[in-house]
Amino acid sequence: MTTTGVPEQRTIPVGHGSMPRKEDERFVRGHGTYVDDVVLPGMLHGAVLRSPHAHARLVSIDTSAAMAHPKVRAVVTGQTLEGLNLAWMPTLSHDVQAVLATDKVRFQGQEVAFVVAEDRYAARDALELIDVEYEPLPPVVDAHRALDTDAPVIRDDVEGRTDNRVFDWETGDRAATDDVFTRADVVVEQDMLYPRVHPAPLETCGAVADMDAVTGKLTVWTTSQAPHAHRTLYALVAGLPEHKIRVIAPDIGGGFGNKVGIYPGYVCAVVGSILTGKPVKWVEDRSENLMSTSFARDYHMHGEIAASRDGTILGLRVRVLADHGAFNGTAQPSKYPAGFFGVFTGSYDLQAAHCEVTGVYTNKAPGGVAYACSFRITEAVYLVERMVDVLAHDLGLDPARLREHNLLRPSQFPYRSKTGWEYDSGDYPRTLRTALELAHYDDLRAEQHRRRDRGELMGIGVSFFTEAVGAGPRKHMDIAGLGMADGAELRVHPTGKAVLRLSVQTQGQGHETTFAQIVAEELGISPADVDVVHGDTDQTPYGLGTYGSRSTPVSGAATAVVARRVRDKARLVASAMLEVDPGDLEWEKGRFAVRGDPDSARTIAEIALAAHSDLDLPEGVEGHLDASCVYNPPNLTYPFGAYVCVVDVDPDTGQVRVRDFVAVDDCGVRINPMIVEGQIHGGLADGVGMALMQVMAFDEDGNHLGGSFMDYLLPTTMECPSWRLGQTVTPSPHHPIGAKGVGESATVGSPAAVVNAVVDALKPHGVRHLDMPLTPAVVWRAMQGRPLRTDLAIT
Ligand code: PCD
Ligand SMILES: [Cu+]
């Protein structure tokens, strides 16, 4: 294990390391409580009427027949909302989004009306009784078309707007990069698309809103990855005081970025409850989730690499057209309209880099959420890892050796990238070596050689990634104006049992276990004795929630800090108990003892009881054993990893089979290695899904072609090999326990490995690049020399 010499850092003891998840006792017995399990007395049910058109003017809406339905209690339209000043809501990216359409509909599936009825079926039936007259307008489906001067203007709600441009953003040094490119022996370029994909969590989005007319308090049970941020936004939108709003995120059936934003349906449920005086439940179905809640990616990229003839990478130049859909609803720190795409220089030591990103509106659902990507790092990693393979292809070099040659060296850390990011720690060559050894890379190349002679298509793909997770230093990072720091509160009860209150929100990652483990490690008590409370704004300290793999880097650090504060306080109490100077006490294995007298040891439980007793407490200790903290991370953490993917392609059908996949991740100190491995397994499956099966495609009219799991495919064990994992451990030097985030790593790193493997397999057919997803049709057409565009049903 590498240690970067931070004295406070220790690893979590193995005994607690891979402990089974505490929350699983409830999940495997079917005792989880999800939003749809919430049932309140007198509760009504809401349903959303959605636009069949991608782009149309709203001429009229007649709700009278729906209102006449015997079970209908209310029908809400954009007009109703205009009266309440709620027709538009702010997005997380300083844009506005229609809650219910008033002037136009701008994507297929957009929310047009909301029915509240006595049961879910009646609400859905009544949707069909609403009569909407639309005047269809030409839709903009292709991101490139959006910039044409004669393209229809989608956002004519914004005064003075005459085009579909959302933003222009650049990073890096243009002049220095151009200079490197003019001097380079070799320049290779490639267009590539990271298609629009969907987080597709098992549980769809929903809310139960309960406005108590007597107390004026609004309670919202909701699928939220960020309960506190949601509450602040509700307060701002509805003009309600924050303490009169309680957001509860109960068990969440997967988030993957899909539950970061606030959707119109949530706001409609709140309005429904205000209008009817009853609790209102709204839960979307699968098609609604796939069509209208946040998509991810949709980056049209052009990459160029400048290199010397021996394969030394000198510079990287990138242009991106980012399709943001009809409203700019991406979730990422305000300063970064293209998320952390600026990390596109990846894991390599180069001289200069520059990138330009232009965001455009199209007639598609809004989103651009960080679906397991820490704000567009997935796109950045995919780009650079494909480009390195294209370079290897053109120079006739081995892609693994080319990476080895260009990787950052351990002595370069902390490393300041050419676009201004400070990578905290890393030993990249060792991680790549470990992966290549595990995969038996040289043997694989020999096997590939033999198979190629027999006409078989076997491919080996390598990828190396660096992620930047744990947003963020609040000075540089905020979402919707809220600084990205998170609170933690820890209280040890008189009997030595503890309760930890967190602002982050687990969606299946196992926080109830891992955060208890951090406290256990710091205080020497059992994780079973630490209860983790989260997901309820009335019960937890403020913070920005869980996404961008920030819980461990930010709240994990907050937890260690708060536990150390409790320990410091315990030292003072113990000094009073033992009548010695605090400096004469030693902390070992969860106890304080007088130096040289182990028999005098007092455990945290004994100290906690004393802190609540009639003991004379020393100066500065008011009694009780608790502490709180707000953690503002000094930097992001930079996990990294090396992946090797082996595929076989059926030459007759184009079907790709992933035969083997080796993943060596370095996320610093692992709190619970078993959970970390589970996170990696999930992310690798995500990567295989995106690389081989998934795209949210549209036809020329803007019809969404992936509205069910029959069309939008999820990977199962059938498509996945038995993952083979390895690890290296390079602690983060600034994190109190040396941990880095890991939740998104495998989703970030794996698509490039799979695509690189398939393109490698198709080398005998002269294929140099192919856009995801590499479905049998795409692969087969490529073998015929007729590439197929995957994001539009236009060939
Ligand atoms: N070093 C280390 C790290 C980590 N860990 C662990 O692992 C986990 C994770 O973590 P992180 O990395 O910190 O992360 P978080 O924050 O917690 O989470 C988040 C993530 O997570 C992941 N994973 C998962 N899983 C599950 N089951 N589910 C879900 O939903 C999910 N999602 C996904 C996503 S997408 Mo975004 O939202 O898109 O941005 S972001 C994300 C947790 O439990 C922890 O504690 C450990 O142990 N160690
Ligand atoms: Cu992400």
XYZ file of C-alpha atoms in Angstrom, residues 51 303 380 385 391 429 473 501 524-525 560 570 590 596 642 671 719 757:
18
model
C -47.736 16.193 -25.085
C -11.312 15.307 -30.851
C -14.458 13.352 -21.151
C -9.660 7.050 -24.286
C -3.725 7.390 -32.271
C 1.661 2.945 -14.051
C -14.678 23.298 -2.502
C -27.171 12.572 11.212
C -13.881 2.204 18.863
C -17.517 1.168 19.123
C -14.594 11.423 10.466
C -14.238 12.338 25.383
C -11.354 2.749 21.431
C 1.749 3.533 31.013
C -7.309 0.644 -15.519
C -14.168 1.625 3.968
C -24.747 -9.710 -21.326
C -12.313 -3.833 -27.705
